[in-house]
Every structure is written in C-alpha cells, then in structure tokens.
XYZ file of C-alpha atoms in Angstrom:
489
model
C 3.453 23.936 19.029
C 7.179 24.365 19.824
C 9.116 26.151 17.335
C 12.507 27.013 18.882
C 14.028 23.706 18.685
C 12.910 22.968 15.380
C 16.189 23.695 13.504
C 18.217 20.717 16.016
C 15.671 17.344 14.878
C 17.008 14.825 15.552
C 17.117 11.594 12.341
C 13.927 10.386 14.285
C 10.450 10.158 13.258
C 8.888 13.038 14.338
C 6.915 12.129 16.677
C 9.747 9.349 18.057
C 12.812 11.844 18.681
C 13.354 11.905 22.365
C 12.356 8.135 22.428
C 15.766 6.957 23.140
C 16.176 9.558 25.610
C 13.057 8.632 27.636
C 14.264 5.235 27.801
C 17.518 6.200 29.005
C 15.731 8.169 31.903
C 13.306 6.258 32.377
C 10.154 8.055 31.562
C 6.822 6.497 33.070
C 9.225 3.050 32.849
C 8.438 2.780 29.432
C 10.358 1.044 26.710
C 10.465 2.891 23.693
C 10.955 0.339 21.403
C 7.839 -1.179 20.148
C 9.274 -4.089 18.175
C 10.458 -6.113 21.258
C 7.100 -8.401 21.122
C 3.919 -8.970 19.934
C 2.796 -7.711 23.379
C 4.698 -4.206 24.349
C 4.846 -1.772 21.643
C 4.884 1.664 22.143
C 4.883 4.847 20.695
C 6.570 7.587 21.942
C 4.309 10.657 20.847
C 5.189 14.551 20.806
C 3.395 16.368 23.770
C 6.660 18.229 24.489
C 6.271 20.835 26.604
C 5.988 23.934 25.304
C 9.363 25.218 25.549
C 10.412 22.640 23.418
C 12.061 20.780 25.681
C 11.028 16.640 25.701
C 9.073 15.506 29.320
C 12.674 14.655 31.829
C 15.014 16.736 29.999
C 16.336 20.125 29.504
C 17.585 22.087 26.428
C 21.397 21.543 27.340
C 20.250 17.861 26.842
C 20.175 18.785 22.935
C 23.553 20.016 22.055
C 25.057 20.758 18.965
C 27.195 17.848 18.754
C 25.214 15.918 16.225
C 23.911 19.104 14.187
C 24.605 17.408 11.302
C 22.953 14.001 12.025
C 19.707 15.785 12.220
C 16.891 16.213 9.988
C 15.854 19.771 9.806
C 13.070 19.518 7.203
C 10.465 17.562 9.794
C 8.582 19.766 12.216
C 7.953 19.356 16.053
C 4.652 17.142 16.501
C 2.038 16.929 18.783
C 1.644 13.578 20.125
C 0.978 12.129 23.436
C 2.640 8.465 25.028
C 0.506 5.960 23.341
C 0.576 2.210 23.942
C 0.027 1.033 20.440
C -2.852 -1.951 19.736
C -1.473 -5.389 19.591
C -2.974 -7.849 16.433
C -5.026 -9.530 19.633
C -5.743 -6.399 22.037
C -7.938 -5.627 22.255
C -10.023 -8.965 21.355
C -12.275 -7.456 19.307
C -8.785 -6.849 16.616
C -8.941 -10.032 15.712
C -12.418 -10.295 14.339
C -10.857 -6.665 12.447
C -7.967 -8.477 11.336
C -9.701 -10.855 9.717
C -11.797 -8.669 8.149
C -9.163 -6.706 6.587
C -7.225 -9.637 5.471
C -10.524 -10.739 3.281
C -10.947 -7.222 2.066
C -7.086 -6.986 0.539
C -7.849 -10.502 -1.086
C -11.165 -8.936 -3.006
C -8.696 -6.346 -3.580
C -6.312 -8.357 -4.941
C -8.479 -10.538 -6.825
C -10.090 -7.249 -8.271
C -6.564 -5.556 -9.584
C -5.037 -9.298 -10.943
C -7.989 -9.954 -13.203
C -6.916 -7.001 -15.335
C -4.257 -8.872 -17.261
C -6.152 -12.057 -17.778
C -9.032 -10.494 -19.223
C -7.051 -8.418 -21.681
C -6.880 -10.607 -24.122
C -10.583 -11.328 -24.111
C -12.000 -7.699 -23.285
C -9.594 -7.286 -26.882
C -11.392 -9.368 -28.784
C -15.184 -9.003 -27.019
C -14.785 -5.096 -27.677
C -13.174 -5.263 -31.043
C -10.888 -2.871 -29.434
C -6.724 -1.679 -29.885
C -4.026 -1.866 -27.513
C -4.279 1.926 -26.380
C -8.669 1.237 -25.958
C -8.154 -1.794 -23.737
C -5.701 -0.087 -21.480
C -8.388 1.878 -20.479
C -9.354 -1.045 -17.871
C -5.950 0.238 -16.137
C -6.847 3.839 -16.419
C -10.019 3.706 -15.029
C -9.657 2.848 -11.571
C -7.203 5.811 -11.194
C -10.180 7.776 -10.992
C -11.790 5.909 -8.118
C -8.435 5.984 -6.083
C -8.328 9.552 -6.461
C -11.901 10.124 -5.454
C -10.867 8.028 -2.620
C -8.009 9.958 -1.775
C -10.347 13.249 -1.298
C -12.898 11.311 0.377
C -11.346 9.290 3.359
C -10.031 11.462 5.631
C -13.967 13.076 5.917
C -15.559 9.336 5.977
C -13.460 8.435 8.736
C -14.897 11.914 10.428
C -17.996 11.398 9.581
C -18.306 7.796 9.858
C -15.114 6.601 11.081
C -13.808 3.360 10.097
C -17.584 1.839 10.181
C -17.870 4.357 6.732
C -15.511 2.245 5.634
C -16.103 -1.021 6.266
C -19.477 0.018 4.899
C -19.259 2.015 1.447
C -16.483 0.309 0.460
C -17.371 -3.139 0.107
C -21.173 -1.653 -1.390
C -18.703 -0.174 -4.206
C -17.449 -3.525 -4.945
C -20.307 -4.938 -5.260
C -22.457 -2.549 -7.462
C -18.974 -2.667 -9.935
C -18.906 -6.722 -10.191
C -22.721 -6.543 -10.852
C -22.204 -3.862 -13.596
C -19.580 -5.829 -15.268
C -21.544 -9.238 -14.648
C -23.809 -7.489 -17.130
C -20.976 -7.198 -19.625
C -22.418 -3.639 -20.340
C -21.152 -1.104 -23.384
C -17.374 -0.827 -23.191
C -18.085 3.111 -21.842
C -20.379 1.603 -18.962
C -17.424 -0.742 -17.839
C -14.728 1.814 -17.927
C -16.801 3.535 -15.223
C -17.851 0.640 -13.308
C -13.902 -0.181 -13.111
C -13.622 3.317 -11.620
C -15.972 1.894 -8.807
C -14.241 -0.645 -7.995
C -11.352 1.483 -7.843
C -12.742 3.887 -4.937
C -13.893 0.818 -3.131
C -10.039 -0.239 -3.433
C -8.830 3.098 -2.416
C -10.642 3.407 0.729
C -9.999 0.191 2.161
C -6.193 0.686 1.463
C -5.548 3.591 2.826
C -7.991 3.170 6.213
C -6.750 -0.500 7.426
C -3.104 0.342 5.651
C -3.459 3.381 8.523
C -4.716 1.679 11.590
C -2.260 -1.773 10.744
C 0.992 0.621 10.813
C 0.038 1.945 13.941
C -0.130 -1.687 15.747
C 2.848 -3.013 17.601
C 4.741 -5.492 15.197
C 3.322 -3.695 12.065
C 5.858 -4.815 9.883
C 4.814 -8.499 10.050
C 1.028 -7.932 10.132
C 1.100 -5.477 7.311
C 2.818 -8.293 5.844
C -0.098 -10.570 6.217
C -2.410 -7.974 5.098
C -0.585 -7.501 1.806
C -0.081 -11.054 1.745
C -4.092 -11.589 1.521
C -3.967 -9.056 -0.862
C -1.769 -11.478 -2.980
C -3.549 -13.914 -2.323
C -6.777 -13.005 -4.062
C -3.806 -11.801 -7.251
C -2.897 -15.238 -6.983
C -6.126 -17.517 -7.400
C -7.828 -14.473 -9.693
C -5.648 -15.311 -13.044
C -6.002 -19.171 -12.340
C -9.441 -19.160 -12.022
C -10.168 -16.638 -14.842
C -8.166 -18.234 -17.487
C -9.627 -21.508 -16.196
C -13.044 -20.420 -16.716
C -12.488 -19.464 -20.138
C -9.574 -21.578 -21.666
C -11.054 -24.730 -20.200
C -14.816 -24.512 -19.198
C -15.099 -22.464 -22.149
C -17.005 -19.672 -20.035
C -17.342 -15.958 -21.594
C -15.045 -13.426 -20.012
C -18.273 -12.038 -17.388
C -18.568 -15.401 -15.684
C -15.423 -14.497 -13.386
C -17.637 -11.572 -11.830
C -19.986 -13.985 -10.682
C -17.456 -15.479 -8.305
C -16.616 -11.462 -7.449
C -20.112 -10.617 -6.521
C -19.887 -13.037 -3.629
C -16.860 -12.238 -2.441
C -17.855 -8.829 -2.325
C -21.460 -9.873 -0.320
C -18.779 -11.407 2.345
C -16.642 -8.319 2.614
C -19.833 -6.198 3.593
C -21.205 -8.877 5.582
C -17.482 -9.719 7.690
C -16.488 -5.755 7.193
C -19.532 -4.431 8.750
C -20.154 -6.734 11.786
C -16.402 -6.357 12.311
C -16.157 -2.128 12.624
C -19.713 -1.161 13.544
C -18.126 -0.287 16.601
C -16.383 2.503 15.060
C -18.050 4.941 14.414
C -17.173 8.781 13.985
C -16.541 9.534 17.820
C -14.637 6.109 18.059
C -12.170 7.845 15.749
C -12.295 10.979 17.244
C -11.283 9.934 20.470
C -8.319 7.811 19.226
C -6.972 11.234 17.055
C -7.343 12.782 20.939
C -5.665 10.368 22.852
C -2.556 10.278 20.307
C -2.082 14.026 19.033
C -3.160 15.415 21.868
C -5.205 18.265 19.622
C -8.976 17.952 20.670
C -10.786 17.386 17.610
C -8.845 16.099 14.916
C -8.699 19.250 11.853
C -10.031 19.027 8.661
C -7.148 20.218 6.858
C -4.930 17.231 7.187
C -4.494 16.597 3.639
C -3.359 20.133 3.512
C -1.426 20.063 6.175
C 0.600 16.591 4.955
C 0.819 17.691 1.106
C 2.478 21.146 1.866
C 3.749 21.937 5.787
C 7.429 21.664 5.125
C 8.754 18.065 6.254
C 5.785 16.316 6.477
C 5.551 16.874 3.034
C 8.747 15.523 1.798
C 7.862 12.043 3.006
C 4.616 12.115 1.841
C 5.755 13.128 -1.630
C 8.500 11.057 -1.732
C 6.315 8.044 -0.459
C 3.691 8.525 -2.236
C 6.169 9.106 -5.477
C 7.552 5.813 -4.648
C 4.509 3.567 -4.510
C 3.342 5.368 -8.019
C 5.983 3.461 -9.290
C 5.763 0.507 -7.128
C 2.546 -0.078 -8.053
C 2.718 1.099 -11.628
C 5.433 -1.795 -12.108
C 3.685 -4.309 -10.116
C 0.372 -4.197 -11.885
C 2.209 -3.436 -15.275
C 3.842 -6.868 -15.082
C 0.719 -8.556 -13.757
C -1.041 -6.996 -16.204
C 1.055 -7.344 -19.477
C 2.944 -10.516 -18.844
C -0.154 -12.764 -20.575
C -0.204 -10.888 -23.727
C 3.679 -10.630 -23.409
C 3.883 -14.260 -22.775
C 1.338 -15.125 -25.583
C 3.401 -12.864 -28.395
C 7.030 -12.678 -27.473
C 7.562 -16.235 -26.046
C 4.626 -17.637 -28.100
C 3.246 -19.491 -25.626
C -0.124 -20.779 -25.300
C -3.023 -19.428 -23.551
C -3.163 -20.864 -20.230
C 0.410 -21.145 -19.779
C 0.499 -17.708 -20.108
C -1.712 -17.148 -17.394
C -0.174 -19.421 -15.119
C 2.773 -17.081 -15.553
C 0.706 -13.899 -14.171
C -0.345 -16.696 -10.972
C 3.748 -17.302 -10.374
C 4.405 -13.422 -10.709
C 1.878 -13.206 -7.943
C 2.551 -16.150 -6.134
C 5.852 -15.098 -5.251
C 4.351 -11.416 -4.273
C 2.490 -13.460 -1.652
C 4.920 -15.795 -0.534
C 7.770 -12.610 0.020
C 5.449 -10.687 1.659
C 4.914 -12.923 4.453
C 8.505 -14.620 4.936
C 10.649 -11.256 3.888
C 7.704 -9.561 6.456
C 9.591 -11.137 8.868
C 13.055 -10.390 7.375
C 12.707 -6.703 6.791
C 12.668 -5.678 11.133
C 15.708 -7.518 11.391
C 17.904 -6.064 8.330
C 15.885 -2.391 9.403
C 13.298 -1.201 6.682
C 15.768 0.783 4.884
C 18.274 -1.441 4.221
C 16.028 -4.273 3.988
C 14.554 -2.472 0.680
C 17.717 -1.468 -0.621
C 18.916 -5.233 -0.626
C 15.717 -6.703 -1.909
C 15.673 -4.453 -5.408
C 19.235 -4.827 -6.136
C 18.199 -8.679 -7.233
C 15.209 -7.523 -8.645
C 16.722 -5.352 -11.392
C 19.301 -8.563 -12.150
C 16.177 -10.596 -12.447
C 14.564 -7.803 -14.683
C 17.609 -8.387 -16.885
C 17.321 -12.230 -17.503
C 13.327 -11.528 -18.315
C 14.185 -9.291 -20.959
C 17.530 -10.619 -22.486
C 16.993 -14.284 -22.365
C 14.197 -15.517 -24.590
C 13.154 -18.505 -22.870
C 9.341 -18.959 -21.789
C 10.284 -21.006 -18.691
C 13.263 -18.450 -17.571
C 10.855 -15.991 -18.114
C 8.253 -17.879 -16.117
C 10.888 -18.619 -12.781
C 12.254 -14.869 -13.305
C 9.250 -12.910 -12.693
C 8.070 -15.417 -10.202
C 11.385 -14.662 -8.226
C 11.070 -10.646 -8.705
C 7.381 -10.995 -6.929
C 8.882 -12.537 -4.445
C 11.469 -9.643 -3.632
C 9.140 -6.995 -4.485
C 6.579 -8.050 -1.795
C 7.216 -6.208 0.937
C 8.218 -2.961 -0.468
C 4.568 -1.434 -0.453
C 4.247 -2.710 3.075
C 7.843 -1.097 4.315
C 6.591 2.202 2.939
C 4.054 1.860 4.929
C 5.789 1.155 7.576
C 7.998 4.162 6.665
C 5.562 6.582 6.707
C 3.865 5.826 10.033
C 7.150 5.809 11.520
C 8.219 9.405 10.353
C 4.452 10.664 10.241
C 2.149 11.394 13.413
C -0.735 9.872 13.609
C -3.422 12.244 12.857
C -1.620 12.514 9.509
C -1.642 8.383 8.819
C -5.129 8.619 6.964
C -4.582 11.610 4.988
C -0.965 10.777 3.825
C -1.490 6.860 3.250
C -4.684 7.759 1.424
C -3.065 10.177 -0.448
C 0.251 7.696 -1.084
C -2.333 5.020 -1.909
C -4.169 7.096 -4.564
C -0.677 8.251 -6.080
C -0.361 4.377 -6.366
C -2.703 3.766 -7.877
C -2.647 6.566 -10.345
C 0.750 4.679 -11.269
C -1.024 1.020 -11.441
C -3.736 3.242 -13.904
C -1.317 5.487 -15.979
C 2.001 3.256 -16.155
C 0.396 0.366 -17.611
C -2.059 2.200 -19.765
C 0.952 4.492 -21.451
C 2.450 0.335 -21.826
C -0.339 -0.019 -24.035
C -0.153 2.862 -25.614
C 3.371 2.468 -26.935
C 2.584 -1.347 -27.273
C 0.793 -0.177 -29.446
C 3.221 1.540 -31.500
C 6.236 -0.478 -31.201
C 4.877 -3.707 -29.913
C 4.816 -5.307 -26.312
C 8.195 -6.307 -25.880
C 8.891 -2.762 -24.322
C 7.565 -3.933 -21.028
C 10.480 -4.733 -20.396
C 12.936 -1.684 -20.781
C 10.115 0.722 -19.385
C 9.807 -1.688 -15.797
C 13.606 -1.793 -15.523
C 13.910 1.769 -15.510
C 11.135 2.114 -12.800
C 12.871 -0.397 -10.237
C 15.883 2.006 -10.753
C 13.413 4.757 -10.163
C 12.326 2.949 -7.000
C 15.801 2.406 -5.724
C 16.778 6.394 -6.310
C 13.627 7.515 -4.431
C 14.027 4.986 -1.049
C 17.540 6.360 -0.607
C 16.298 10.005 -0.639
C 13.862 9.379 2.342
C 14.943 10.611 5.515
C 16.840 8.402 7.798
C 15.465 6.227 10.087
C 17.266 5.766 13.659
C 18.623 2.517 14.109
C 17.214 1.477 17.463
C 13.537 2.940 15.616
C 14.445 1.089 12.350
C-alpha cells in the first residue's frame, strides 16, 4: 500500500482520485465518469503503483498547488479498473433486481406497521407509553446482530446467505406474532424481524451502490421499500377499524409475503455463493482474499472511519426521525388533533406516500443538483414544513405537511448511500453499510422509544420539538462529510 503520497489526497473518493486524470490521458480509453448512461459506468479503482504514483502519471503530476483542496484524512486504496454492473448486465440482474425491490417492500411493510398497531398492542397488553415503545426498541437488537453478522455470511455464504436466512427470519417473526404470544415473546420475535431487515439492507444497499446509475436504482429500491410503508398502515387500520379484525390478522398477510421473498430471493442469488463473492472482492481491491477484519478496518483506520461514522451518525438520525414520525403520528393524530381512528392512519399512509413518491422522482433529481447539494436543498424545506406541523393546529395541515416532508426526505438514506460507496472502496461497502444500517436502525429503535418515554411524561405533542431538532442534526452532519468532486458528484 502506498504511503508517501498520502498527505497530498486529492477531494476524491478514495478509490476515484486520479479518475479525472486518467481521462485526461486517456488510460485504457476509459471514461471515468460512470453516470453518463445506463450502459458505461465505471469505476476507477486504486491499484496505484507502488510508488504512489497513479498508472500514466508521475509524482510532479501531483503538485502542491491545490494542498489545500485535498482531503488528508482518507488513505490510499487498493482497487483495480472495474466496469461497474449495469441494472440489466448482466441479465441475470434483473431477476436480482426484482428480488431486492420485493424484499425492501416486506421491509417496509414490516417497519410501517409499528405505528398502526400502537394503539392496539396499548390496549391488547394493558401496557404504558414507555412498555409499548418497546416494539421500536426491539428490532435494534436484530440490526445490530446483523451488523456483526454480514460481512462473515457474505464469506461464508455470499449473497445466497442472504437471500436465504434473511427472508427465513421474516418468516419465523410474522408466525410468532400471528400467534399473538406473551408481550416478552413478541418483543423478541420483533428483534427477528429486525436481523432479517438488517441483512437485507446492508447486502443489496452494497451491491446497488456499486451499479452504474446507482443513484436512480437505489432510488427504486428505497422506493419499494416505501412502498410496502405505504399499503402496511392502510391495510392494518383497515383490518381492524373496518373489518373489525384483532390486531394479529395483519401478520397473516406478512407470512406470505415473507414465503415470496424466500421463494423470489433464493432462486434469484443461488448463484452466489461464497466464491462468487470472493472473486468480485478480487477483481475490485485487487487483495486476494478479501480480510476478515473489515469492520475493523472501516470503524477505526483513520479516514475511512470518518465517513463511516459520520454516515452511519447520519442515518441514526435519519432513520430515528423517519420511523419516529411514522410511528407516532397515529397516536399524535388521534390526541393532539383529535381525530378519528382511521383518519389517523391514513395520515401515517400520506407520510409514507410521499417517502415513496420523492424517492423515485427526486432519485432522478439528486445526480443532476450533485448528492451534496441535492441534500442540503431538500432539508432546508423540510425543517419549514416541520414548523407548520407543530405550530399550526389543523388536522388537514398537519395531514398535507408531513405528507410533503416524506416526500423531501426520500432520498436522503439513498444519497448516503450513494455517499459512502463513492468515498469508500469496495471491499469496505458491506462492512460500513452494514454497520451504517445497524446505527440506523439503532436510531429507528432508540429515538422513537425515548418519544415514548417522555410521551409518557409530558404527553405526545413533543414529537414535534424532538424531530425538528434531528433534521437540524441531519443538516450539521451532511455538511461535515468530506467533499465530493464535482465531475464525481
């Protein structure tokens, strides 16, 4: 590994910094930019020769002149030229596409039932605001056993482990809770779900930001994901405000949605196994075997670490706020704006709605603006929009309010994403976006459960005041990641 240019980085991913410079000189004939189609993306890896020096060029090359554009923090990495998958190249993506788009919408089906239920988990249990809140809590554990776990399934089992164990996680949770066990029982089943979650975001989260275009597709991905947070609080609070169906019913539905998602997830990656993996580590970080120690290596080797803290700081609150308002806004909805039942939870489907809807049109938005700025822009009118939620007390301005902050909240988990792939190499993508996607969803566990725990206290109206102060959070942390090069943003 080069170490005696690593004081004069370049503001480029790391393993993108002499990208422009190939281009200019034409290495292999490549273009380094891999947004100019669906069809010709590229990534520039970091096999630099081992003086340093970048494949065509020469130290004089990288002069002192823009010292202080550089980023100093992010080490030299190790990658070779890759030509990055398309959505539809090899063939066999698509039939993985879709697969991973009807994963994110058991997902999202899974994490949107939360706030529905509340209400009637309250009253089933005989439990308080701070007991119920342990439905949010408890999938914080399976996203951390995730977290630990993926980087050796994918070794083990590559992406086939997977498409396997995770969808068999679903499904032994939704039959647990089907069962409407003791309240103990479904606090741990919740957990399962949770790991089930956990893997599949952080594997197809991983191999989506490394396809050409990833901006838009993970767009679509997350967009299935809202999907399933859309239809999930119609259909619950349909099932039990109108067909008068106990609160268990809606895991019926979930236990054959799951059954598809190992049936679809399994056909889909058998192919990729262990060595499938293995070889695609080789070909891109040009180490051999791909190490063991990448969670070590992401969490603590100076530079790689700051994005993965920062990013994985910034989707604890992202998420945190995201399922805090999908989860609170029907008992917020019901007491502060007494409105009825299923007008309540038809203000949970518009909060999601608009998640869905933003994800896919802003997915388009966000390459053109550059992922930075993009962000930047979209929470500015999320915090206004924040405001009018909590200082007008209308139901319907609260209803069109947080239907318009899903909508420019959408693609921010995407972008960081997107982020992190960009300044990350690739045999880090699994470790850090599992990691990042854990650290979310500690924040989609912990934030809304410490709601409830105040709630508790002082009553439910401090929703509002606590998710403010995140989205201010969220705007402070995106401005301390590193900066992106233009051409690369």
């Amino acid at each position: 590994m080069a170490t005696n240019t690593s004081t004069e980085l370049q503001e480029l991913p790391p393993h993108q910094q002499f990208a422009n410079e190939a281009n200019q000189n034409g290495v292999n004939g490549i273009n380094g930019d891999a947004n100019d189609g669906w069809g010709k993306g590229v990534r520039l890896g970091d096999n630099v020769m081992k003086n340093g020096t970048p494949p065509g060029d020469n130290p004089s090359r990288i002069s002192s002149e823009s010292l202080a554009e550089r980023d100093q923090d992010l080490p030299h990495p190790t990658t070779t030229t890759e030509v990055l998958q398309r959505w539809n190249h090899p063939r066999s993506n698509i039939a993985r596409l879709a697969a991973a788009f009807w994963a994110f919408i058991v997902a999202g089906a899974n994490d949107a039932a939360y706030g529905p239920l509340i209400p009637y988990l309250e009253e089933y249990y005989n439990l308080s605001y701070l007991v119920v809140s342990l439905v949010f809590l408890s999938p914080f554990i399976g996203y951390t056993l995730s977290a630990l776990c993926n980087n050796y399934v994918h070794l083990w089992w590559g992406q086939r482990g997977v498409a396997l164990i995770s969808p068999s996680a679903h499904l032994a949770a939704y039959i647990i809770i089907a069962c409407h066990p003791p309240y103990p029982v479904l606090v741990v089943a919740f957990s399962l779900a949770g790991f089930g979650n956990g893997l599949v975001d952080a594997a197809w989260n991983a191999w989506i930001g490394n396809m050409a275009r990833a901006d838009e597709i993970l767009g679509f991905l997350h967009g299935f994901y809202g999907v399933g947070a859309v239809v999930s609080p119609l259909i619950a609070t349909s099932m039990i405000t109108r067909l008068g169906q106990p609160w268990w019913a809606y895991y019926y539905l979930m236990i054959g949605l799951a059954g598809i998602e190992l049936v679809t997830s399994a056909a889909a990656f058998w192919p990729q196994n262990a060595q499938a993996y293995r070889d695609s580590l080789s070909r891109s970080a040009g180490v051999g075997e791909p190490q063991k120690g990448a969670l070590r290596e992401v969490l603590f080797k100076k530079g790689y670490a700051r994005v993965a803290w920062l990013i994985s700081i910034f989707l604890l609150c992202y998420v945190g706020a995201e399922v805090a308002i999908g989860g609170w806004i029907v008992k917020f909805m019901m007491e502060i704006r007494n409105a009825p039942g299923f007008e309540s939870g038809m203000s949970a489907m518009g909060f999601w709605l608009g998640l869905v809807v933003g994800r896919v049109i802003l997915g388009f938005v966000t390459p053109k603006l550059g992922v930075k700025l993009a962000v930047t822009i979209y929470l500015i009118p999320v915090m206004a929009l924040q405001l009018v939620f909590w200082l007008v007390p209308q139901f319907y301005v609260s209803v069109v309010a947080v239907a318009l902050q899903g909508f420019f909240i959408g693609p921010l988990f995407p972008a960081a994403i997107v982020v992190a792939t960009k300044l990350l190499p690739k045999h880090l993508h699994v470790s850090a976006i599992g990691f990042a996607a854990a650290f979310g969803g500690s924040g989609a566990a912990v934030l809304p459960f410490a709601i409830g725990a105040i709630a508790q206290a002082k009553g439910v109206w401090v929703l509002q005041p606590i998710i403010l102060a995140l989205f201010a959070v969220l705007l402070l942390l995106w401005l301390c990641l590193p900066r992106l090069n233009k051409k690369r943003d």
